[in-house]
PDB file of C-alpha atoms in Angstrom:
ATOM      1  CA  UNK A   1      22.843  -0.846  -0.995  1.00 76.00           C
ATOM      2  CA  UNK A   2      21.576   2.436  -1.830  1.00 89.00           C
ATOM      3  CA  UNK A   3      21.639   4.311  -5.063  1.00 91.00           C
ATOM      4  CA  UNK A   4      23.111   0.809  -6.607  1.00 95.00           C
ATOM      5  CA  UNK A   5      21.605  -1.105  -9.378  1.00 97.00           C
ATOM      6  CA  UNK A   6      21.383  -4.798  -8.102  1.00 98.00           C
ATOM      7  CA  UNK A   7      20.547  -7.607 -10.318  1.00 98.00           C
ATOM      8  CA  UNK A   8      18.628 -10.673  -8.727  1.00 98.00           C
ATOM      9  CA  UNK A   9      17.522  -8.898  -5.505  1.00 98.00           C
ATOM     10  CA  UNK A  10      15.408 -10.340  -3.078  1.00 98.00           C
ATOM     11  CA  UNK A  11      12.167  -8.994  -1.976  1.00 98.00           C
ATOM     12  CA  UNK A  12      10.123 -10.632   0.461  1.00 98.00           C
ATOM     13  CA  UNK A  13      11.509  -9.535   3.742  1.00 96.00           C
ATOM     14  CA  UNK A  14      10.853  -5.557   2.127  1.00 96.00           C
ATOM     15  CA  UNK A  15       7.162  -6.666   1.974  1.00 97.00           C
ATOM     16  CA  UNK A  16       4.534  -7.282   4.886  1.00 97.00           C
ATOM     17  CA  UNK A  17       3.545 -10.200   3.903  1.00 98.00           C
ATOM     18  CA  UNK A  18       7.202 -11.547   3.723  1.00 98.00           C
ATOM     19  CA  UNK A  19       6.973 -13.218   0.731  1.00 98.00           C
ATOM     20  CA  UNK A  20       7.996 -13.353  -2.836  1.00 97.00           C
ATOM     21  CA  UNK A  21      10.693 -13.619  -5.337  1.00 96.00           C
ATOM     22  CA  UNK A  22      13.434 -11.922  -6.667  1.00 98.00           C
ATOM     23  CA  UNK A  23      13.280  -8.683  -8.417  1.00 98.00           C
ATOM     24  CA  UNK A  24      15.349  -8.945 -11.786  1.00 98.00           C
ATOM     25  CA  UNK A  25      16.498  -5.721 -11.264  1.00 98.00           C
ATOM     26  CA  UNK A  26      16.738  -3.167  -8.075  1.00 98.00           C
ATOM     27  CA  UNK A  27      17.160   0.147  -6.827  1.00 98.00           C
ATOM     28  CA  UNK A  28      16.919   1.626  -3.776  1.00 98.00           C
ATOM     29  CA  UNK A  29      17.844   5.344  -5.049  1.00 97.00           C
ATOM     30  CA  UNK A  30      18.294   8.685  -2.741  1.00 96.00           C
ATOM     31  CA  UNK A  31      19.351  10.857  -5.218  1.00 95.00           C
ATOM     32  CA  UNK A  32      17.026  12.691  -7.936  1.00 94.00           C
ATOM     33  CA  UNK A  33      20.027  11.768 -10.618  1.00 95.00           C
ATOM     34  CA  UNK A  34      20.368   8.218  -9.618  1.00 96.00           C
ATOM     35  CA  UNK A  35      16.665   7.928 -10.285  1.00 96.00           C
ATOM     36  CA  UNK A  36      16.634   9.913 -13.677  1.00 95.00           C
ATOM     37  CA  UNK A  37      19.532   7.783 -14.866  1.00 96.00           C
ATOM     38  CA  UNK A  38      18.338   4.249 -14.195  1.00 97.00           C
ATOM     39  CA  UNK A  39      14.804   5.268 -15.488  1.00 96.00           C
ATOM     40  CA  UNK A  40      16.560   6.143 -18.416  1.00 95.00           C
ATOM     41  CA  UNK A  41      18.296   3.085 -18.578  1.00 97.00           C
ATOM     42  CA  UNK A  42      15.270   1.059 -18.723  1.00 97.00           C
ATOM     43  CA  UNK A  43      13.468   2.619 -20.806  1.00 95.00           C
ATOM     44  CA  UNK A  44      16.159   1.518 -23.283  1.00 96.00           C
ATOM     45  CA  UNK A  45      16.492  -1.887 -22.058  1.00 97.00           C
ATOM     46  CA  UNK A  46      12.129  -1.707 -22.836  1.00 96.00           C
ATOM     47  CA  UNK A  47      12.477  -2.870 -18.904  1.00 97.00           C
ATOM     48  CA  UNK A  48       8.704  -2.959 -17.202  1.00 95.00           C
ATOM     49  CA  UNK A  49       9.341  -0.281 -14.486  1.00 96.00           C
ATOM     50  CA  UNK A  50       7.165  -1.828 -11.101  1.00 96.00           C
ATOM     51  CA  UNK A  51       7.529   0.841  -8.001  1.00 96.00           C
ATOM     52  CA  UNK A  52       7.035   0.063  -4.123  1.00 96.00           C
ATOM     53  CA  UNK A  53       6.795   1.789  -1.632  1.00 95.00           C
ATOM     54  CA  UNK A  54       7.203   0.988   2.228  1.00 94.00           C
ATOM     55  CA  UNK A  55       5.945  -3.271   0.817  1.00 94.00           C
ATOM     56  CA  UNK A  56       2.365  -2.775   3.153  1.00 93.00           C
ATOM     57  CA  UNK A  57      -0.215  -3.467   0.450  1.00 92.00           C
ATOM     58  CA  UNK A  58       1.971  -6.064  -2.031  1.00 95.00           C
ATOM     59  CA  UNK A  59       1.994  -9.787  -2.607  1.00 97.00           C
ATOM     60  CA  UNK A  60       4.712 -10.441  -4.997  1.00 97.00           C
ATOM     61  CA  UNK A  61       4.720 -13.447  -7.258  1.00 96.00           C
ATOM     62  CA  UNK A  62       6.948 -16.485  -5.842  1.00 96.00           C
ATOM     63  CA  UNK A  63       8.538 -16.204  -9.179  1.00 95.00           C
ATOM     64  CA  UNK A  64       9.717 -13.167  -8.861  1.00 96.00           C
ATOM     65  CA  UNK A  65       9.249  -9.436 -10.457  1.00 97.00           C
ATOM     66  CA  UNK A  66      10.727  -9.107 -14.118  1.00 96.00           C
ATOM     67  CA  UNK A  67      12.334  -5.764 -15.144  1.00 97.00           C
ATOM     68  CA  UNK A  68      13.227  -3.155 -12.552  1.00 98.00           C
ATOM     69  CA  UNK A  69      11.968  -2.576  -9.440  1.00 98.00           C
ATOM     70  CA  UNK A  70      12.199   0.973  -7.825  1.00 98.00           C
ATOM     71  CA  UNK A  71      12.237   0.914  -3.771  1.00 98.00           C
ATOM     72  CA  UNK A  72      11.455   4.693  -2.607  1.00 97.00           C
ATOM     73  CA  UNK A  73      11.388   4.018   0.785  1.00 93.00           C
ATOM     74  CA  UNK A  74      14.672   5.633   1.087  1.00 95.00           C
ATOM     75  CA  UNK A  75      13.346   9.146  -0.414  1.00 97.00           C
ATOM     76  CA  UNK A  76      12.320  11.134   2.282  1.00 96.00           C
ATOM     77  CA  UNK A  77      11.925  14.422   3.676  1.00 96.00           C
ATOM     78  CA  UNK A  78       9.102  16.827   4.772  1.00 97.00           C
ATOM     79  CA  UNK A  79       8.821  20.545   4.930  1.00 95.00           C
ATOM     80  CA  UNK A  80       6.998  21.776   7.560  1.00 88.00           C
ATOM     81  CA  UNK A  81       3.781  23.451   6.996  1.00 89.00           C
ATOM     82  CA  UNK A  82       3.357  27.358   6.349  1.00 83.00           C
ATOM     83  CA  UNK A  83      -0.094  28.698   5.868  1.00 90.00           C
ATOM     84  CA  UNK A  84      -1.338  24.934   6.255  1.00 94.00           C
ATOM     85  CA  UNK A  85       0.339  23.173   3.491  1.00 96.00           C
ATOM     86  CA  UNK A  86       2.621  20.074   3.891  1.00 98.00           C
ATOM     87  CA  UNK A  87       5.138  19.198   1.267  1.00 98.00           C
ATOM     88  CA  UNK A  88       6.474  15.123   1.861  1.00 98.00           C
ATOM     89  CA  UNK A  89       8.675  13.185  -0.213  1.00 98.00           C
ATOM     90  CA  UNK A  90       6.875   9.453  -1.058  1.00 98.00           C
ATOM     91  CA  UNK A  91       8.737   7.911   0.910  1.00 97.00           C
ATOM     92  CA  UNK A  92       7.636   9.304   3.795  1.00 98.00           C
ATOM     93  CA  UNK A  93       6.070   6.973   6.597  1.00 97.00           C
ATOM     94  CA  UNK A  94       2.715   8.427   6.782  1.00 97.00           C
ATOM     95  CA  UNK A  95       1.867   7.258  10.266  1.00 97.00           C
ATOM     96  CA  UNK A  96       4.907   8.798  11.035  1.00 97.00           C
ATOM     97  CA  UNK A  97       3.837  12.212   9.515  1.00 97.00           C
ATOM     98  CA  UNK A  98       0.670  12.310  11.442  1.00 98.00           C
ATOM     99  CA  UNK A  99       2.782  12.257  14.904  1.00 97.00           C
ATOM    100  CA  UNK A 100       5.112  15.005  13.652  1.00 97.00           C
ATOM    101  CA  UNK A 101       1.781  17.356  12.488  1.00 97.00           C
ATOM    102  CA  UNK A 102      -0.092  16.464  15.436  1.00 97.00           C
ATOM    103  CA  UNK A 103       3.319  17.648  17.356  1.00 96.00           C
ATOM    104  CA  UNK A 104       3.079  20.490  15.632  1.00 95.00           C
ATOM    105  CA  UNK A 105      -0.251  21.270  15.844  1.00 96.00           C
ATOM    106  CA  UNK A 106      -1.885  20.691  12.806  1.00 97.00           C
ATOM    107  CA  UNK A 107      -4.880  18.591  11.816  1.00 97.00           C
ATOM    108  CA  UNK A 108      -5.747  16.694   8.931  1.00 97.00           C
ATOM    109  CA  UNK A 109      -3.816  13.421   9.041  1.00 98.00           C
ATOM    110  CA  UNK A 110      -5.072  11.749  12.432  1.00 97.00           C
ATOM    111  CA  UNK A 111      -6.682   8.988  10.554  1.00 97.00           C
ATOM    112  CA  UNK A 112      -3.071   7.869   8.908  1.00 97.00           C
ATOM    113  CA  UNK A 113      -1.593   7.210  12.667  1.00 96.00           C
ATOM    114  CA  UNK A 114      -2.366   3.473  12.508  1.00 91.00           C
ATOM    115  CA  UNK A 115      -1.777   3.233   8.289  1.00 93.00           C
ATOM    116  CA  UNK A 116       1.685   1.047   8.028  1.00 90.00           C
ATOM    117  CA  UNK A 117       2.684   2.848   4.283  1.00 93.00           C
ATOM    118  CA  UNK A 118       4.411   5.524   2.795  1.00 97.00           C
ATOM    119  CA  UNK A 119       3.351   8.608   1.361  1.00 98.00           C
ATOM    120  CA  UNK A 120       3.559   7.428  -1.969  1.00 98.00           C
ATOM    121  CA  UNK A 121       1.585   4.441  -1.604  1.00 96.00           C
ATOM    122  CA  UNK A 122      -1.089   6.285   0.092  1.00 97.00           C
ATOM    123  CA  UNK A 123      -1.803   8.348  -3.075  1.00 98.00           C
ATOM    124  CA  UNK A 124      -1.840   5.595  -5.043  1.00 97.00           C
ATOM    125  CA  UNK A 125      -4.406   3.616  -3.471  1.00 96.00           C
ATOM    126  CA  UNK A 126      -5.990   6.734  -1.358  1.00 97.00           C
ATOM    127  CA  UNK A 127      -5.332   5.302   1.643  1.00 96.00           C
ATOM    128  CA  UNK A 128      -8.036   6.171   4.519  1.00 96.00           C
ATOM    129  CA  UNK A 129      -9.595   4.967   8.162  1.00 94.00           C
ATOM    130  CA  UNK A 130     -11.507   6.256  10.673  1.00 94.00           C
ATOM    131  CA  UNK A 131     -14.152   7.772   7.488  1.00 93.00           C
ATOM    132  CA  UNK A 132     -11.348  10.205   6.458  1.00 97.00           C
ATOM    133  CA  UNK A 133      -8.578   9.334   3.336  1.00 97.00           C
ATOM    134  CA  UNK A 134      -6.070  10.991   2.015  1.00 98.00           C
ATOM    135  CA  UNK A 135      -7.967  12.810  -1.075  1.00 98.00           C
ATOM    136  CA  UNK A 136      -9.357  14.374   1.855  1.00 98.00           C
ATOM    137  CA  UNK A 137      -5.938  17.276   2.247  1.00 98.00           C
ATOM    138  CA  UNK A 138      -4.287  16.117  -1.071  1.00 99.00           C
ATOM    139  CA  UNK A 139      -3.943  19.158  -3.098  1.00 98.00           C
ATOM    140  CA  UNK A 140      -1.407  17.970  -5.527  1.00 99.00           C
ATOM    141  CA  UNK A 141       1.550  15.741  -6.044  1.00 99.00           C
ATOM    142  CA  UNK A 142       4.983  15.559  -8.447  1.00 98.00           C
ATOM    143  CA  UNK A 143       5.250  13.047 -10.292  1.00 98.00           C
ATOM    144  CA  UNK A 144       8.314  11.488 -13.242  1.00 96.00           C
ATOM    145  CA  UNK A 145       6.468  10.614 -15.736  1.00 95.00           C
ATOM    146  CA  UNK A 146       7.157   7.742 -18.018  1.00 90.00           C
ATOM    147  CA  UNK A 147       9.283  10.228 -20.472  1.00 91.00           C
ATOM    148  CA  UNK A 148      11.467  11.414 -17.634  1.00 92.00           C
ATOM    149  CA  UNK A 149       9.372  14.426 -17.517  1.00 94.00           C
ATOM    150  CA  UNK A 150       8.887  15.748 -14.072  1.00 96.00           C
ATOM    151  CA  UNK A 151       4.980  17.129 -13.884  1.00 98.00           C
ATOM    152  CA  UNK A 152       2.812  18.705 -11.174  1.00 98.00           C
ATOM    153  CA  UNK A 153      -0.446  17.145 -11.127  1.00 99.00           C
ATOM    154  CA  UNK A 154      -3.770  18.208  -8.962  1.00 99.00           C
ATOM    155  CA  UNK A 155      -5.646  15.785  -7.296  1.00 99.00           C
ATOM    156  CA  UNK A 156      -8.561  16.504  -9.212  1.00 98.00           C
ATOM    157  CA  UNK A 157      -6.791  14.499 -12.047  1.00 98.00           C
ATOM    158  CA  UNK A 158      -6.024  11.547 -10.034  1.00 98.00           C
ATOM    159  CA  UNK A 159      -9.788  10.278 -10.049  1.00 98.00           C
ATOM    160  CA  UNK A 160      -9.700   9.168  -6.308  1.00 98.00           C
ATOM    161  CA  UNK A 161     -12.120   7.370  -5.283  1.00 96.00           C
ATOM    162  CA  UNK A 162     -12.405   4.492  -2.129  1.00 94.00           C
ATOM    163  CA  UNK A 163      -9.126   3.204  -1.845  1.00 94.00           C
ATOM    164  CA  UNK A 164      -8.605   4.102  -6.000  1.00 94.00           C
ATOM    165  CA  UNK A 165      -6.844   6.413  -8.231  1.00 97.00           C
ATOM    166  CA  UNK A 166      -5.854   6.529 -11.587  1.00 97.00           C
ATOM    167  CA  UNK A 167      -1.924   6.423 -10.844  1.00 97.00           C
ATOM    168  CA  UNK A 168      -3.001   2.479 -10.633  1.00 93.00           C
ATOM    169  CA  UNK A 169      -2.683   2.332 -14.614  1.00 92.00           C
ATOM    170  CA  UNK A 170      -0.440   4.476 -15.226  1.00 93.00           C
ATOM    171  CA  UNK A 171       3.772   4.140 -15.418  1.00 90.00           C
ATOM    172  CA  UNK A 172       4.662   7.373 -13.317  1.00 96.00           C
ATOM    173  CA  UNK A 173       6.513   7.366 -10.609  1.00 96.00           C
ATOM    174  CA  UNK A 174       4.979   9.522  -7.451  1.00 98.00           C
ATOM    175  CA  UNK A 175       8.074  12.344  -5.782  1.00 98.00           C
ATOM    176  CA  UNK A 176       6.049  14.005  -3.025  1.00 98.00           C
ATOM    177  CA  UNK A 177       2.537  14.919  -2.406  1.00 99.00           C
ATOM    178  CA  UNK A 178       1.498  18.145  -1.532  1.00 98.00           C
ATOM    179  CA  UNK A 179      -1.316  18.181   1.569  1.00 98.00           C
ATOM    180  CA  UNK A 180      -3.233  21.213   2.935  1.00 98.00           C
ATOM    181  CA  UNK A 181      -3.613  21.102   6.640  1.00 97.00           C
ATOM    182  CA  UNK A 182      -5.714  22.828   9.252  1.00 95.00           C
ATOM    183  CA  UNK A 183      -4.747  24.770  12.156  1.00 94.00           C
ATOM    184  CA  UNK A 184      -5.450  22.136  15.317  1.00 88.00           C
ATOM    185  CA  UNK A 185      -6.780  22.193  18.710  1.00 90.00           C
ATOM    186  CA  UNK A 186      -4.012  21.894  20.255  1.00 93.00           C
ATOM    187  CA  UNK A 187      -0.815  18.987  20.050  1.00 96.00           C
ATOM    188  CA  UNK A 188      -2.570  17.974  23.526  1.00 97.00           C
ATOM    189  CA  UNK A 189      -5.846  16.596  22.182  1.00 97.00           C
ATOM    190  CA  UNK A 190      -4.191  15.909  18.734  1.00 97.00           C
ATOM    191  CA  UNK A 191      -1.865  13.281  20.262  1.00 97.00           C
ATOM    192  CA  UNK A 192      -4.588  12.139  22.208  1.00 97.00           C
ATOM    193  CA  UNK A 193      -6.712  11.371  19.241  1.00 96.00           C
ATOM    194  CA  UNK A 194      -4.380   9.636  17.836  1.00 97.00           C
ATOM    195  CA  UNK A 195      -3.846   7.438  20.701  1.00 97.00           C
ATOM    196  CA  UNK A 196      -7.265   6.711  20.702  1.00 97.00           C
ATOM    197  CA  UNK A 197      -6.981   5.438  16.864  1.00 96.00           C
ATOM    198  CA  UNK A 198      -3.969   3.664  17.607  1.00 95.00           C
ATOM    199  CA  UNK A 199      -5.935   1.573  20.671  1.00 95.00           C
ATOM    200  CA  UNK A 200      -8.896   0.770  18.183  1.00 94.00           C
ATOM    201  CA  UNK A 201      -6.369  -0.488  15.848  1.00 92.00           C
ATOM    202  CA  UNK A 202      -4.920  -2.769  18.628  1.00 92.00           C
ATOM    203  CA  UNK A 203      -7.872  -4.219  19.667  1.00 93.00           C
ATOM    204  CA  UNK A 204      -9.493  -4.978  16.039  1.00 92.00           C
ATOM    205  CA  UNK A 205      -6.748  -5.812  14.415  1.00 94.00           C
ATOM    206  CA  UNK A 206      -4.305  -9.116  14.339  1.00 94.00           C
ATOM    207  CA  UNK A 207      -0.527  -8.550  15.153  1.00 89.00           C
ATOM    208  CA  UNK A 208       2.274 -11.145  15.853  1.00 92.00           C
ATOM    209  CA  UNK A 209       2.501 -12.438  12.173  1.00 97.00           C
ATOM    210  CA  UNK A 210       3.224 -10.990   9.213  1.00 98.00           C
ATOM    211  CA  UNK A 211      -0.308  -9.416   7.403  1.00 97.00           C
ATOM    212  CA  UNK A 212      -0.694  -6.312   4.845  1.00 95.00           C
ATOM    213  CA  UNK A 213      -4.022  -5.449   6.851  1.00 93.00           C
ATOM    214  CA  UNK A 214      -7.399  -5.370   4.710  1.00 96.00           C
ATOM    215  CA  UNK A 215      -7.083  -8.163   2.229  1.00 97.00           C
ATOM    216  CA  UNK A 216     -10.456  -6.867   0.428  1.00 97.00           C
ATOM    217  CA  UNK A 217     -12.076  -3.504  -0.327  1.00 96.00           C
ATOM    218  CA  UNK A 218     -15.368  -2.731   1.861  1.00 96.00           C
ATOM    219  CA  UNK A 219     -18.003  -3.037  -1.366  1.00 95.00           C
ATOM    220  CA  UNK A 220     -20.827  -0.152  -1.762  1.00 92.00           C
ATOM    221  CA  UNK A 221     -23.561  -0.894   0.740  1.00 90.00           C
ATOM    222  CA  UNK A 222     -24.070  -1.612   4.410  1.00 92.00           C
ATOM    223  CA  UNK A 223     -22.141  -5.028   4.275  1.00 95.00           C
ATOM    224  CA  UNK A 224     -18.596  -4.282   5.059  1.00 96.00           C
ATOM    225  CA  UNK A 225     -16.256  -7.883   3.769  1.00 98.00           C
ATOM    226  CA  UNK A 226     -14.762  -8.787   6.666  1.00 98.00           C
ATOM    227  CA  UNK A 227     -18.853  -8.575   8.326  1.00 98.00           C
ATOM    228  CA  UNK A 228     -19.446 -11.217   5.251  1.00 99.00           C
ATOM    229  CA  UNK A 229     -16.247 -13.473   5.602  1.00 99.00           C
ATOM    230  CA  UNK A 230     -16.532 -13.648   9.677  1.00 98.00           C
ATOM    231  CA  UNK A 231     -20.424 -14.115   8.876  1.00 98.00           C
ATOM    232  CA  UNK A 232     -19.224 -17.048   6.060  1.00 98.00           C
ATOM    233  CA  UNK A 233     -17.314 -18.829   8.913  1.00 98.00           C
ATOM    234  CA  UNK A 234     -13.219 -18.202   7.295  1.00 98.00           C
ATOM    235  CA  UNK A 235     -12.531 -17.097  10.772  1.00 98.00           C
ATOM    236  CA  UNK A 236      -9.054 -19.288  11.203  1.00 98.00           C
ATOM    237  CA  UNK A 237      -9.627 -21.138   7.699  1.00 98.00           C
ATOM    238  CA  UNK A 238      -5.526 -21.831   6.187  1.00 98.00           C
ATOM    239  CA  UNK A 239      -4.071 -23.104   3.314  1.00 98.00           C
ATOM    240  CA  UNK A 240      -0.552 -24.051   3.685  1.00 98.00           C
ATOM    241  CA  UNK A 241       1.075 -21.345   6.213  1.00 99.00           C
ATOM    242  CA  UNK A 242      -1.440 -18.540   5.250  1.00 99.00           C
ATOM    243  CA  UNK A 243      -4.345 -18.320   7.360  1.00 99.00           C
ATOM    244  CA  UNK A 244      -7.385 -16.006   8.023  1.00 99.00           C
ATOM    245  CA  UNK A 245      -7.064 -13.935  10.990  1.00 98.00           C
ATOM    246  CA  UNK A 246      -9.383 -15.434  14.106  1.00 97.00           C
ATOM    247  CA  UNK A 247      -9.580 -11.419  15.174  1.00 96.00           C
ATOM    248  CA  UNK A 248     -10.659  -9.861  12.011  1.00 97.00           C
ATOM    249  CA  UNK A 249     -11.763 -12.094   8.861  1.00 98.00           C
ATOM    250  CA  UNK A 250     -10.328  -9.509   6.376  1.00 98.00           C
ATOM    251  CA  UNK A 251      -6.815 -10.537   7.459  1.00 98.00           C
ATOM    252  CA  UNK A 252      -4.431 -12.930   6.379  1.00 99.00           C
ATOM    253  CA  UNK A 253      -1.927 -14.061   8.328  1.00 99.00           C
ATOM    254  CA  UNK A 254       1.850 -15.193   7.288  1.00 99.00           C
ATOM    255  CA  UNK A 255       1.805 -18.151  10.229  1.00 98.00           C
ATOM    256  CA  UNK A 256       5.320 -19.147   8.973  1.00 98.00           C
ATOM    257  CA  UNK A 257       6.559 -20.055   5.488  1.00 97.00           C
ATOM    258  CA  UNK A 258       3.745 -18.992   3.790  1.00 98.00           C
ATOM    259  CA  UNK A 259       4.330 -18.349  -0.188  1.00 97.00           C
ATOM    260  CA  UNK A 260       2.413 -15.875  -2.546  1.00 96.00           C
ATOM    261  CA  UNK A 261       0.152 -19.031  -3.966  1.00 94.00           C
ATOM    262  CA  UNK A 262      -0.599 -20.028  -0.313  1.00 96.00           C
ATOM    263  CA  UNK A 263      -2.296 -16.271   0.289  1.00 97.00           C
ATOM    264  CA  UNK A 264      -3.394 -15.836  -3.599  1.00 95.00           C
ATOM    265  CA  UNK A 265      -5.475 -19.383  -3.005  1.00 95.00           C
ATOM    266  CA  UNK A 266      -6.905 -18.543   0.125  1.00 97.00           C
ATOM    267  CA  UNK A 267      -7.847 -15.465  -1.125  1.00 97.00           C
ATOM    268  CA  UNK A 268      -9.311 -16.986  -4.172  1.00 95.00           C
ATOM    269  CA  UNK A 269     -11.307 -19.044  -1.281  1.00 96.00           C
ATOM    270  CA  UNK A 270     -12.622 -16.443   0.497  1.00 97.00           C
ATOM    271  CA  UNK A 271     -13.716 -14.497  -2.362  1.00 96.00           C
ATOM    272  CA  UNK A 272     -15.651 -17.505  -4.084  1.00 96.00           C
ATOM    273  CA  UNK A 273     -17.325 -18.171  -0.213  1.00 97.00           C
ATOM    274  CA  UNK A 274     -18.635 -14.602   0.192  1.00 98.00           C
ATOM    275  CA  UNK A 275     -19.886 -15.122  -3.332  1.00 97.00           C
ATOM    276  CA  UNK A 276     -21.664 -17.804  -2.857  1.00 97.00           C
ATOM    277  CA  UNK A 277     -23.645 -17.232   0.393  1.00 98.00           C
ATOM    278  CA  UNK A 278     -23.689 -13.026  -0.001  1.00 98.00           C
ATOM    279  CA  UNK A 279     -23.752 -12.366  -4.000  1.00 97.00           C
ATOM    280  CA  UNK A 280     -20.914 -10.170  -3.706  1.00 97.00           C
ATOM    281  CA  UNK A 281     -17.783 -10.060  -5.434  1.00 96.00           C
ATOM    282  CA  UNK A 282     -14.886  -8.834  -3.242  1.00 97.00           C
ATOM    283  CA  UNK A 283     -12.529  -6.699  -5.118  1.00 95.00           C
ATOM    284  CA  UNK A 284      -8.748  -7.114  -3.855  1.00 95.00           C
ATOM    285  CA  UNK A 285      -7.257  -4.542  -1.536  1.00 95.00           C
ATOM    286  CA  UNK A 286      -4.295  -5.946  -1.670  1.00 94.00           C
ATOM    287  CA  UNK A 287      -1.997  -5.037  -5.063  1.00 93.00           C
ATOM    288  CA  UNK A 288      -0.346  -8.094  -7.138  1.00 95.00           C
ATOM    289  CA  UNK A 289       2.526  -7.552  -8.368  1.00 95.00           C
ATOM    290  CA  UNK A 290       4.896 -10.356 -10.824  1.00 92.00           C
ATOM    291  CA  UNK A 291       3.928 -12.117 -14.192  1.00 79.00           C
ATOM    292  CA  UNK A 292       0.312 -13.833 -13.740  1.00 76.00           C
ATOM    293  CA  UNK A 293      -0.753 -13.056 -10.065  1.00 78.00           C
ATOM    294  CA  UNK A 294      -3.816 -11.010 -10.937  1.00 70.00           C
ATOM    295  CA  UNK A 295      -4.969 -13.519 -13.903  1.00 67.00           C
ATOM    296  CA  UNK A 296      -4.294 -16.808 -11.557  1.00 74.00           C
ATOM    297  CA  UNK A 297      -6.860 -14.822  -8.795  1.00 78.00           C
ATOM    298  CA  UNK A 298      -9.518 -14.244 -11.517  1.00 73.00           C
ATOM    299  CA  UNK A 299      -9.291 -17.601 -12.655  1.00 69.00           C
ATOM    300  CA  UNK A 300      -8.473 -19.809 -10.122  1.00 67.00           C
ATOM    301  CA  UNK A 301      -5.383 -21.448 -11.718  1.00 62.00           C
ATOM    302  CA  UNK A 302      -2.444 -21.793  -8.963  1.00 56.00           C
ATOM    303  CA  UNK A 303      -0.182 -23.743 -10.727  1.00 53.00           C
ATOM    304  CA  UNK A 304       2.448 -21.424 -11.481  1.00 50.00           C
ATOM    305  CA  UNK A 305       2.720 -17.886  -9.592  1.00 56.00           C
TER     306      UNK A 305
END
């Protein structure tokens, strides 16, 4: 239910990965004062404040998110471009936004036509395929700010970097994003491109079972991870229902019934493979959310997630 608080909400089927636990609290919110109000609130309560987007890059704890959860999948909107720049609320599908620019003939965004996230999430990890990302067009973005205060904040003080920014540690809460656009060549060949991007996707990528796509972040050099994983023989490798993707090794598939430890220990596996025969650490693409995910990856203890 929209713009209602909900205690004891569940969460997995919001996620790609379909799985995870409750969220103690909930809020889906489409209006700015529902939003100001329950921040408010929990900043009273001392609630932890955890906010998700359209669920593409999350594996949620089995046990569950404490505090309140903030679902902005439901704030959208998008004013079309004048002199170039794009104004989208973070809620946004951002795939979705690179059809309706292409449409319209502008450029910038092709690369985002196969990205399954929202706007919001997409500045937050500076999303990007195809060698473009988002930090690419992003000129600035509004944010609520841990206070309540509403800020505007350029992307130079973001510190993007591959698949990276700074929003990662801190409490704000991303509004809209503010992208500068070029003029096109033409909504013909702009939709074509993007067909072209969407094909590539369908051919490389795994479909048919829940996934959040790249499980780990390509690491500086000419070794991309899924190269190393495919090369370290994980192709098809499972632990209980979660298994590595036979068509790309930097997948991980939900094959039915899969829970967050099955994916967190098979990720913990891959990692400590690649390690072993490459000398690489993989760092995590994917974002943990709920009490002890991140620390149970680190140290391989699975007991309890």
């Amino acid at each position: 239910m929209k713009d209602q608080l909900q205690a004891s909400a569940p969460l997995a089927l919001l996620t790609a990965y379909q799985v995870g636990g409750p969220a103690q609290w909930y809020l889906q919110p489409t209006r700015e004062r529902v939003l100001d109000e329950t921040l408010a609130w929990a900043r009273r309560e001392g609630l932890p404040v955890t906010i998700i987007g359209a669920g593409t890059n999350l594996l949620i704890s089995d046990s569950g998110i404490s505090g309140l959860v903030v679902h902005l999948r439901s704030w959208r909107g998008f004013k079309t471009p004048e002199d170039g720049v794009l104004e989208a609320k973070a809620g946004e599908s951002i795939a979705a936004l690179a059809y309706q620019m292409a449409r319209r003939g502008w450029s910038g965004l092709e690369w985002a036509v196969g990205v399954p996230g929202s706007v919001g999430g997409a500045v937050v990890m500076n999303a990007g395929a195809h060698g473009a990302q988002l930090s690419d067009s992003l000129e600035s973005i509004e944010v609520l700010t841990e206070s309540g205060e509403r800020r505007r904040v350029s992307a130079a003080e973001l510190d993007l970097g591959y698949r990276t920014s700074n929003l990662q540690e801190r409490d704000w809460v991303v509004l809209s994003a503010r992208l500068r656009l070029e003029p096109g060549c033409g909504p013909e060949k702009l939709l074509a491109r993007l067909d072209e991007y969407n094909a590539f996707r369908h051919r490389t990528q795994p479909s048919g079972y829940p996934n959040c796509g790249s499980v780990f972040r390509n690491p500086q050099g000419d070794k991309k991870a899924g190269w190393m994983l495919d090369r370290s023989g994980l192709k098809g490798h499972q632990i209980g229902a979660a298994q590595v993707a036979e068509q790309h090794a930097n997948f991980i598939l939900n094959r039915g019934g899969a829970t967050a430890r099955d994916i967190l220990t098979l990720m913990a596996h891959m990692r400590e493979r690649v390690l072993s025969d490459w000398g690489i650490a993989l760092e995590p693409e994917v974002r943990f959310l709920g009490s002890g995910l991140l620390w149970s990856f680190e140290h391989h203890r699975f007991a309890s997630i």
